[in-house]
Amino acid sequence: MTTSIKRMRLPGWAKLLTAVVVLIVVLLAALRLLLLGGLDDVFGTEEHDRSGPTLLKSIQDMSRYDAASGNFQVVVDLEKDAKYLPDAIRGTRTLYVGAGTVDAYVDLGEVGENDVKVDKDRTTATINLPHAKLGTPALDTEHSYAVSKQRGLLDRLGDMFSDNPNSEQAVQKLAVKHIGDAAKESRLTDRAESNTTDMLEGLLKSLGFKEVKVTFSS
């Protein structure tokens, strides 16, 4: 005796209804993840630092005393024109605000044995130091920015095929130069020598010296 079992087939409208229900469930689940911030975990990006170990190349003993630091700001207006072409075709003009610092220091490593004299009672000390010098200007890129950039058509096309479009190296280099020139015209080295004198006087008097004389010579 054989028994035949007929499989029940869903009508077309039932299949359509099932697909709609599944789609609604998926959309509701996605909406819930979006509201709860879960999509960042699903589709978010991860950052992996695969940098190699930092290698110590060299060690230098520092003998200079940084006695003063000046903060400078300059507005650089750099324009480059072509001789026989209008600015709209070939030429650039960049307005850049550069902020940077310059340190003034006294190199204590240049002090010799004859530059330090102490009397027999160890109450008077005379120290001869080299004049203060200016360090290398350092541009603060976080507080420096381009106000405006104007480029000709050919320059814009060139930036499209360049590995470093809209490079600001030229204006940054010019900003560093102007900051260094301003530091030379300031009294930053005088301030450094005054601060160095105060530091040495306070240090030696705390060691028992009653009179401390600090001089500067080239």
PDB file of N, CA and C in Angstrom, residues 13-93:
ATOM      1  N   TRP A  13       0.667  35.318  -4.111  1.00  0.00           N
ATOM      2  CA  TRP A  13       0.480  36.450  -3.200  1.00  0.00           C
ATOM      3  C   TRP A  13       1.098  36.177  -1.833  1.00  0.00           C
ATOM      4  N   ALA A  14       1.123  34.878  -1.418  1.00  0.00           N
ATOM      5  CA  ALA A  14       1.709  34.544  -0.124  1.00  0.00           C
ATOM      6  C   ALA A  14       3.233  34.728  -0.157  1.00  0.00           C
ATOM      7  N   LYS A  15       3.856  34.330  -1.271  1.00  0.00           N
ATOM      8  CA  LYS A  15       5.298  34.532  -1.400  1.00  0.00           C
ATOM      9  C   LYS A  15       5.653  36.010  -1.372  1.00  0.00           C
ATOM     10  N   LEU A  16       4.866  36.799  -2.062  1.00  0.00           N
ATOM     11  CA  LEU A  16       5.107  38.238  -2.088  1.00  0.00           C
ATOM     12  C   LEU A  16       4.976  38.842  -0.702  1.00  0.00           C
ATOM     13  N   LEU A  17       3.943  38.403   0.025  1.00  0.00           N
ATOM     14  CA  LEU A  17       3.730  38.910   1.382  1.00  0.00           C
ATOM     15  C   LEU A  17       4.891  38.533   2.293  1.00  0.00           C
ATOM     16  N   THR A  18       5.390  37.304   2.148  1.00  0.00           N
ATOM     17  CA  THR A  18       6.533  36.864   2.969  1.00  0.00           C
ATOM     18  C   THR A  18       7.777  37.697   2.685  1.00  0.00           C
ATOM     19  N   ALA A  19       8.030  37.978   1.400  1.00  0.00           N
ATOM     20  CA  ALA A  19       9.202  38.788   1.036  1.00  0.00           C
ATOM     21  C   ALA A  19       9.097  40.197   1.594  1.00  0.00           C
ATOM     22  N   VAL A  20       7.876  40.762   1.568  1.00  0.00           N
ATOM     23  CA  VAL A  20       7.669  42.103   2.112  1.00  0.00           C
ATOM     24  C   VAL A  20       7.925  42.122   3.606  1.00  0.00           C
ATOM     25  N   VAL A  21       7.452  41.106   4.314  1.00  0.00           N
ATOM     26  CA  VAL A  21       7.652  41.036   5.765  1.00  0.00           C
ATOM     27  C   VAL A  21       9.137  40.936   6.104  1.00  0.00           C
ATOM     28  N   VAL A  22       9.866  40.084   5.358  1.00  0.00           N
ATOM     29  CA  VAL A  22      11.307  39.938   5.606  1.00  0.00           C
ATOM     30  C   VAL A  22      12.029  41.257   5.355  1.00  0.00           C
ATOM     31  N   LEU A  23      11.621  41.964   4.292  1.00  0.00           N
ATOM     32  CA  LEU A  23      12.248  43.244   3.977  1.00  0.00           C
ATOM     33  C   LEU A  23      12.000  44.260   5.073  1.00  0.00           C
ATOM     34  N   ILE A  24      10.769  44.277   5.616  1.00  0.00           N
ATOM     35  CA  ILE A  24      10.443  45.208   6.701  1.00  0.00           C
ATOM     36  C   ILE A  24      11.272  44.896   7.940  1.00  0.00           C
ATOM     37  N   VAL A  25      11.426  43.611   8.241  1.00  0.00           N
ATOM     38  CA  VAL A  25      12.221  43.220   9.412  1.00  0.00           C
ATOM     39  C   VAL A  25      13.667  43.670   9.259  1.00  0.00           C
ATOM     40  N   VAL A  26      14.234  43.481   8.068  1.00  0.00           N
ATOM     41  CA  VAL A  26      15.616  43.897   7.825  1.00  0.00           C
ATOM     42  C   VAL A  26      15.769  45.409   7.955  1.00  0.00           C
ATOM     43  N   LEU A  27      14.815  46.166   7.403  1.00  0.00           N
ATOM     44  CA  LEU A  27      14.878  47.623   7.494  1.00  0.00           C
ATOM     45  C   LEU A  27      14.759  48.099   8.928  1.00  0.00           C
ATOM     46  N   LEU A  28      13.864  47.466   9.704  1.00  0.00           N
ATOM     47  CA  LEU A  28      13.724  47.844  11.107  1.00  0.00           C
ATOM     48  C   LEU A  28      15.007  47.544  11.892  1.00  0.00           C
ATOM     49  N   ALA A  29      15.640  46.412  11.594  1.00  0.00           N
ATOM     50  CA  ALA A  29      16.894  46.075  12.273  1.00  0.00           C
ATOM     51  C   ALA A  29      18.003  47.068  11.926  1.00  0.00           C
ATOM     52  N   ALA A  30      18.044  47.463  10.639  1.00  0.00           N
ATOM     53  CA  ALA A  30      19.050  48.442  10.230  1.00  0.00           C
ATOM     54  C   ALA A  30      18.807  49.801  10.876  1.00  0.00           C
ATOM     55  N   LEU A  31      17.530  50.191  10.964  1.00  0.00           N
ATOM     56  CA  LEU A  31      17.190  51.452  11.596  1.00  0.00           C
ATOM     57  C   LEU A  31      17.560  51.441  13.073  1.00  0.00           C
ATOM     58  N   ARG A  32      17.379  50.328  13.711  1.00  0.00           N
ATOM     59  CA  ARG A  32      17.732  50.218  15.125  1.00  0.00           C
ATOM     60  C   ARG A  32      19.239  50.349  15.324  1.00  0.00           C
ATOM     61  N   LEU A  33      20.009  49.701  14.438  1.00  0.00           N
ATOM     62  CA  LEU A  33      21.462  49.830  14.527  1.00  0.00           C
ATOM     63  C   LEU A  33      21.916  51.267  14.303  1.00  0.00           C
ATOM     64  N   LEU A  34      21.233  51.950  13.361  1.00  0.00           N
ATOM     65  CA  LEU A  34      21.590  53.334  13.076  1.00  0.00           C
ATOM     66  C   LEU A  34      21.327  54.229  14.267  1.00  0.00           C
ATOM     67  N   LEU A  35      20.164  54.039  14.913  1.00  0.00           N
ATOM     68  CA  LEU A  35      19.809  54.868  16.056  1.00  0.00           C
ATOM     69  C   LEU A  35      20.699  54.589  17.257  1.00  0.00           C
ATOM     70  N   LEU A  36      21.123  53.364  17.403  1.00  0.00           N
ATOM     71  CA  LEU A  36      21.957  52.998  18.542  1.00  0.00           C
ATOM     72  C   LEU A  36      23.449  53.168  18.251  1.00  0.00           C
ATOM     73  N   GLY A  37      23.763  53.632  17.058  1.00  0.00           N
ATOM     74  CA  GLY A  37      25.167  53.827  16.712  1.00  0.00           C
ATOM     75  C   GLY A  37      25.893  52.552  16.383  1.00  0.00           C
ATOM     76  N   GLY A  38      25.143  51.496  16.089  1.00  0.00           N
ATOM     77  CA  GLY A  38      25.779  50.217  15.825  1.00  0.00           C
ATOM     78  C   GLY A  38      26.373  50.096  14.454  1.00  0.00           C
ATOM     79  N   LEU A  39      25.982  50.955  13.521  1.00  0.00           N
ATOM     80  CA  LEU A  39      26.520  50.858  12.173  1.00  0.00           C
ATOM     81  C   LEU A  39      28.006  51.179  12.133  1.00  0.00           C
ATOM     82  N   ASP A  40      28.477  51.983  13.090  1.00  0.00           N
ATOM     83  CA  ASP A  40      29.897  52.286  13.126  1.00  0.00           C
ATOM     84  C   ASP A  40      30.712  51.033  13.395  1.00  0.00           C
ATOM     85  N   ASP A  41      30.134  50.128  14.204  1.00  0.00           N
ATOM     86  CA  ASP A  41      30.849  48.889  14.491  1.00  0.00           C
ATOM     87  C   ASP A  41      30.813  47.934  13.304  1.00  0.00           C
ATOM     88  N   VAL A  42      29.724  48.022  12.515  1.00  0.00           N
ATOM     89  CA  VAL A  42      29.572  47.099  11.390  1.00  0.00           C
ATOM     90  C   VAL A  42      30.324  47.587  10.160  1.00  0.00           C
ATOM     91  N   PHE A  43      30.126  48.853   9.802  1.00  0.00           N
ATOM     92  CA  PHE A  43      30.707  49.393   8.579  1.00  0.00           C
ATOM     93  C   PHE A  43      31.845  50.381   8.847  1.00  0.00           C
ATOM     94  N   GLY A  44      32.175  50.616  10.117  1.00  0.00           N
ATOM     95  CA  GLY A  44      33.214  51.585  10.436  1.00  0.00           C
ATOM     96  C   GLY A  44      34.596  51.093  10.038  1.00  0.00           C
ATOM     97  N   THR A  45      35.534  52.013   9.970  1.00  0.00           N
ATOM     98  CA  THR A  45      36.912  51.681   9.612  1.00  0.00           C
ATOM     99  C   THR A  45      37.761  51.560  10.872  1.00  0.00           C
ATOM    100  N   GLU A  46      38.776  50.768  10.785  1.00  0.00           N
ATOM    101  CA  GLU A  46      39.701  50.576  11.883  1.00  0.00           C
ATOM    102  C   GLU A  46      41.089  51.072  11.473  1.00  0.00           C
ATOM    103  N   GLU A  47      41.794  51.625  12.431  1.00  0.00           N
ATOM    104  CA  GLU A  47      43.131  52.153  12.182  1.00  0.00           C
ATOM    105  C   GLU A  47      44.160  51.227  12.818  1.00  0.00           C
ATOM    106  N   HIS A  48      45.121  50.786  12.015  1.00  0.00           N
ATOM    107  CA  HIS A  48      46.160  49.882  12.483  1.00  0.00           C
ATOM    108  C   HIS A  48      47.519  50.555  12.274  1.00  0.00           C
ATOM    109  N   ASP A  49      48.255  50.701  13.353  1.00  0.00           N
ATOM    110  CA  ASP A  49      49.589  51.301  13.283  1.00  0.00           C
ATOM    111  C   ASP A  49      50.616  50.189  13.100  1.00  0.00           C
ATOM    112  N   ARG A  50      51.141  50.077  11.882  1.00  0.00           N
ATOM    113  CA  ARG A  50      52.126  49.050  11.574  1.00  0.00           C
ATOM    114  C   ARG A  50      53.523  49.650  11.369  1.00  0.00           C
ATOM    115  N   SER A  51      53.753  50.781  12.025  1.00  0.00           N
ATOM    116  CA  SER A  51      55.057  51.427  11.917  1.00  0.00           C
ATOM    117  C   SER A  51      56.124  50.564  12.579  1.00  0.00           C
ATOM    118  N   GLY A  52      57.325  50.682  12.055  1.00  0.00           N
ATOM    119  CA  GLY A  52      58.440  49.949  12.627  1.00  0.00           C
ATOM    120  C   GLY A  52      58.936  50.604  13.900  1.00  0.00           C
ATOM    121  N   PRO A  53      59.844  49.965  14.599  1.00  0.00           N
ATOM    122  CA  PRO A  53      60.378  50.528  15.850  1.00  0.00           C
ATOM    123  C   PRO A  53      61.190  51.792  15.577  1.00  0.00           C
ATOM    124  N   THR A  54      61.141  52.730  16.503  1.00  0.00           N
ATOM    125  CA  THR A  54      61.911  53.964  16.399  1.00  0.00           C
ATOM    126  C   THR A  54      63.358  53.691  16.779  1.00  0.00           C
ATOM    127  N   LEU A  55      64.266  54.075  15.905  1.00  0.00           N
ATOM    128  CA  LEU A  55      65.686  53.811  16.122  1.00  0.00           C
ATOM    129  C   LEU A  55      66.385  55.059  16.633  1.00  0.00           C
ATOM    130  N   LEU A  56      67.194  54.910  17.654  1.00  0.00           N
ATOM    131  CA  LEU A  56      67.998  56.005  18.190  1.00  0.00           C
ATOM    132  C   LEU A  56      69.240  56.152  17.325  1.00  0.00           C
ATOM    133  N   LYS A  57      69.335  57.276  16.613  1.00  0.00           N
ATOM    134  CA  LYS A  57      70.452  57.481  15.694  1.00  0.00           C
ATOM    135  C   LYS A  57      71.683  58.028  16.417  1.00  0.00           C
ATOM    136  N   SER A  58      71.475  58.993  17.320  1.00  0.00           N
ATOM    137  CA  SER A  58      72.623  59.577  18.012  1.00  0.00           C
ATOM    138  C   SER A  58      72.140  60.335  19.241  1.00  0.00           C
ATOM    139  N   ILE A  59      73.080  60.616  20.140  1.00  0.00           N
ATOM    140  CA  ILE A  59      72.811  61.397  21.340  1.00  0.00           C
ATOM    141  C   ILE A  59      73.818  62.531  21.395  1.00  0.00           C
ATOM    142  N   GLN A  60      73.317  63.738  21.629  1.00  0.00           N
ATOM    143  CA  GLN A  60      74.183  64.906  21.723  1.00  0.00           C
ATOM    144  C   GLN A  60      73.991  65.562  23.082  1.00  0.00           C
ATOM    145  N   ASP A  61      75.112  65.893  23.723  1.00  0.00           N
ATOM    146  CA  ASP A  61      75.042  66.601  24.994  1.00  0.00           C
ATOM    147  C   ASP A  61      74.776  68.080  24.721  1.00  0.00           C
ATOM    148  N   MET A  62      73.758  68.626  25.384  1.00  0.00           N
ATOM    149  CA  MET A  62      73.394  70.022  25.196  1.00  0.00           C
ATOM    150  C   MET A  62      74.037  70.869  26.289  1.00  0.00           C
ATOM    151  N   SER A  63      74.770  71.889  25.873  1.00  0.00           N
ATOM    152  CA  SER A  63      75.441  72.756  26.841  1.00  0.00           C
ATOM    153  C   SER A  63      74.912  74.183  26.795  1.00  0.00           C
ATOM    154  N   ARG A  64      73.895  74.420  25.988  1.00  0.00           N
ATOM    155  CA  ARG A  64      73.399  75.775  25.860  1.00  0.00           C
ATOM    156  C   ARG A  64      72.222  75.992  26.802  1.00  0.00           C
ATOM    157  N   TYR A  65      72.102  77.222  27.232  1.00  0.00           N
ATOM    158  CA  TYR A  65      71.013  77.606  28.133  1.00  0.00           C
ATOM    159  C   TYR A  65      70.022  78.458  27.347  1.00  0.00           C
ATOM    160  N   ASP A  66      68.840  77.907  27.102  1.00  0.00           N
ATOM    161  CA  ASP A  66      67.798  78.655  26.393  1.00  0.00           C
ATOM    162  C   ASP A  66      67.189  79.654  27.358  1.00  0.00           C
ATOM    163  N   ALA A  67      67.547  80.912  27.180  1.00  0.00           N
ATOM    164  CA  ALA A  67      67.199  81.927  28.159  1.00  0.00           C
ATOM    165  C   ALA A  67      65.990  82.767  27.760  1.00  0.00           C
ATOM    166  N   ALA A  68      65.609  82.756  26.480  1.00  0.00           N
ATOM    167  CA  ALA A  68      64.467  83.561  26.039  1.00  0.00           C
ATOM    168  C   ALA A  68      63.912  82.964  24.756  1.00  0.00           C
ATOM    169  N   SER A  69      62.633  83.191  24.533  1.00  0.00           N
ATOM    170  CA  SER A  69      61.970  82.707  23.321  1.00  0.00           C
ATOM    171  C   SER A  69      60.999  83.775  22.836  1.00  0.00           C
ATOM    172  N   GLY A  70      61.064  84.069  21.549  1.00  0.00           N
ATOM    173  CA  GLY A  70      60.184  85.072  20.959  1.00  0.00           C
ATOM    174  C   GLY A  70      59.157  84.444  20.035  1.00  0.00           C
ATOM    175  N   ASN A  71      57.927  84.915  20.130  1.00  0.00           N
ATOM    176  CA  ASN A  71      56.842  84.451  19.260  1.00  0.00           C
ATOM    177  C   ASN A  71      56.576  85.520  18.197  1.00  0.00           C
ATOM    178  N   PHE A  72      56.570  85.083  16.945  1.00  0.00           N
ATOM    179  CA  PHE A  72      56.441  86.024  15.835  1.00  0.00           C
ATOM    180  C   PHE A  72      55.310  85.583  14.901  1.00  0.00           C
ATOM    181  N   GLN A  73      54.768  86.558  14.191  1.00  0.00           N
ATOM    182  CA  GLN A  73      53.746  86.286  13.182  1.00  0.00           C
ATOM    183  C   GLN A  73      53.969  87.216  11.995  1.00  0.00           C
ATOM    184  N   VAL A  74      53.884  86.650  10.792  1.00  0.00           N
ATOM    185  CA  VAL A  74      54.128  87.427   9.586  1.00  0.00           C
ATOM    186  C   VAL A  74      53.089  87.045   8.540  1.00  0.00           C
ATOM    187  N   VAL A  75      52.690  88.022   7.737  1.00  0.00           N
ATOM    188  CA  VAL A  75      51.782  87.794   6.617  1.00  0.00           C
ATOM    189  C   VAL A  75      52.603  87.812   5.337  1.00  0.00           C
ATOM    190  N   VAL A  76      52.672  86.658   4.688  1.00  0.00           N
ATOM    191  CA  VAL A  76      53.464  86.511   3.465  1.00  0.00           C
ATOM    192  C   VAL A  76      52.550  86.650   2.258  1.00  0.00           C
ATOM    193  N   ASP A  77      52.913  87.529   1.355  1.00  0.00           N
ATOM    194  CA  ASP A  77      52.169  87.736   0.105  1.00  0.00           C
ATOM    195  C   ASP A  77      53.121  87.405  -1.033  1.00  0.00           C
ATOM    196  N   LEU A  78      53.047  86.171  -1.519  1.00  0.00           N
ATOM    197  CA  LEU A  78      53.976  85.695  -2.544  1.00  0.00           C
ATOM    198  C   LEU A  78      53.262  85.582  -3.882  1.00  0.00           C
ATOM    199  N   GLU A  79      53.799  86.269  -4.880  1.00  0.00           N
ATOM    200  CA  GLU A  79      53.209  86.270  -6.223  1.00  0.00           C
ATOM    201  C   GLU A  79      54.255  85.853  -7.242  1.00  0.00           C
ATOM    202  N   LYS A  80      53.885  84.930  -8.124  1.00  0.00           N
ATOM    203  CA  LYS A  80      54.754  84.478  -9.206  1.00  0.00           C
ATOM    204  C   LYS A  80      54.038  84.697 -10.528  1.00  0.00           C
ATOM    205  N   ASP A  81      54.649  85.474 -11.409  1.00  0.00           N
ATOM    206  CA  ASP A  81      54.045  85.823 -12.692  1.00  0.00           C
ATOM    207  C   ASP A  81      54.887  85.279 -13.838  1.00  0.00           C
ATOM    208  N   ALA A  82      54.213  85.046 -14.938  1.00  0.00           N
ATOM    209  CA  ALA A  82      54.893  84.705 -16.192  1.00  0.00           C
ATOM    210  C   ALA A  82      55.112  85.990 -16.980  1.00  0.00           C
ATOM    211  N   LYS A  83      56.228  86.052 -17.693  1.00  0.00           N
ATOM    212  CA  LYS A  83      56.579  87.294 -18.380  1.00  0.00           C
ATOM    213  C   LYS A  83      55.603  87.658 -19.487  1.00  0.00           C
ATOM    214  N   TYR A  84      55.178  86.667 -20.282  1.00  0.00           N
ATOM    215  CA  TYR A  84      54.407  86.979 -21.470  1.00  0.00           C
ATOM    216  C   TYR A  84      52.988  86.416 -21.427  1.00  0.00           C
ATOM    217  N   LEU A  85      52.543  85.983 -20.254  1.00  0.00           N
ATOM    218  CA  LEU A  85      51.199  85.436 -20.124  1.00  0.00           C
ATOM    219  C   LEU A  85      50.446  86.168 -19.027  1.00  0.00           C
ATOM    220  N   PRO A  86      49.146  86.382 -19.212  1.00  0.00           N
ATOM    221  CA  PRO A  86      48.362  87.031 -18.155  1.00  0.00           C
ATOM    222  C   PRO A  86      48.218  86.125 -16.936  1.00  0.00           C
ATOM    223  N   ASP A  87      47.905  86.730 -15.796  1.00  0.00           N
ATOM    224  CA  ASP A  87      47.792  85.967 -14.548  1.00  0.00           C
ATOM    225  C   ASP A  87      46.694  84.918 -14.619  1.00  0.00           C
ATOM    226  N   ALA A  88      45.663  85.168 -15.409  1.00  0.00           N
ATOM    227  CA  ALA A  88      44.567  84.205 -15.510  1.00  0.00           C
ATOM    228  C   ALA A  88      45.014  82.915 -16.199  1.00  0.00           C
ATOM    229  N   ILE A  89      46.089  82.997 -16.997  1.00  0.00           N
ATOM    230  CA  ILE A  89      46.592  81.821 -17.700  1.00  0.00           C
ATOM    231  C   ILE A  89      47.725  81.163 -16.915  1.00  0.00           C
ATOM    232  N   ARG A  90      48.676  81.959 -16.509  1.00  0.00           N
ATOM    233  CA  ARG A  90      49.829  81.407 -15.797  1.00  0.00           C
ATOM    234  C   ARG A  90      50.259  82.381 -14.707  1.00  0.00           C
ATOM    235  N   GLY A  91      50.257  81.914 -13.482  1.00  0.00           N
ATOM    236  CA  GLY A  91      50.658  82.753 -12.359  1.00  0.00           C
ATOM    237  C   GLY A  91      49.986  82.297 -11.073  1.00  0.00           C
ATOM    238  N   THR A  92      50.641  82.553  -9.969  1.00  0.00           N
ATOM    239  CA  THR A  92      50.086  82.203  -8.665  1.00  0.00           C
ATOM    240  C   THR A  92      50.293  83.359  -7.698  1.00  0.00           C
ATOM    241  N   ARG A  93      49.393  83.441  -6.746  1.00  0.00           N
ATOM    242  CA  ARG A  93      49.536  84.409  -5.659  1.00  0.00           C
ATOM    243  C   ARG A  93      48.945  83.788  -4.401  1.00  0.00           C
TER     244      ARG A  93
END
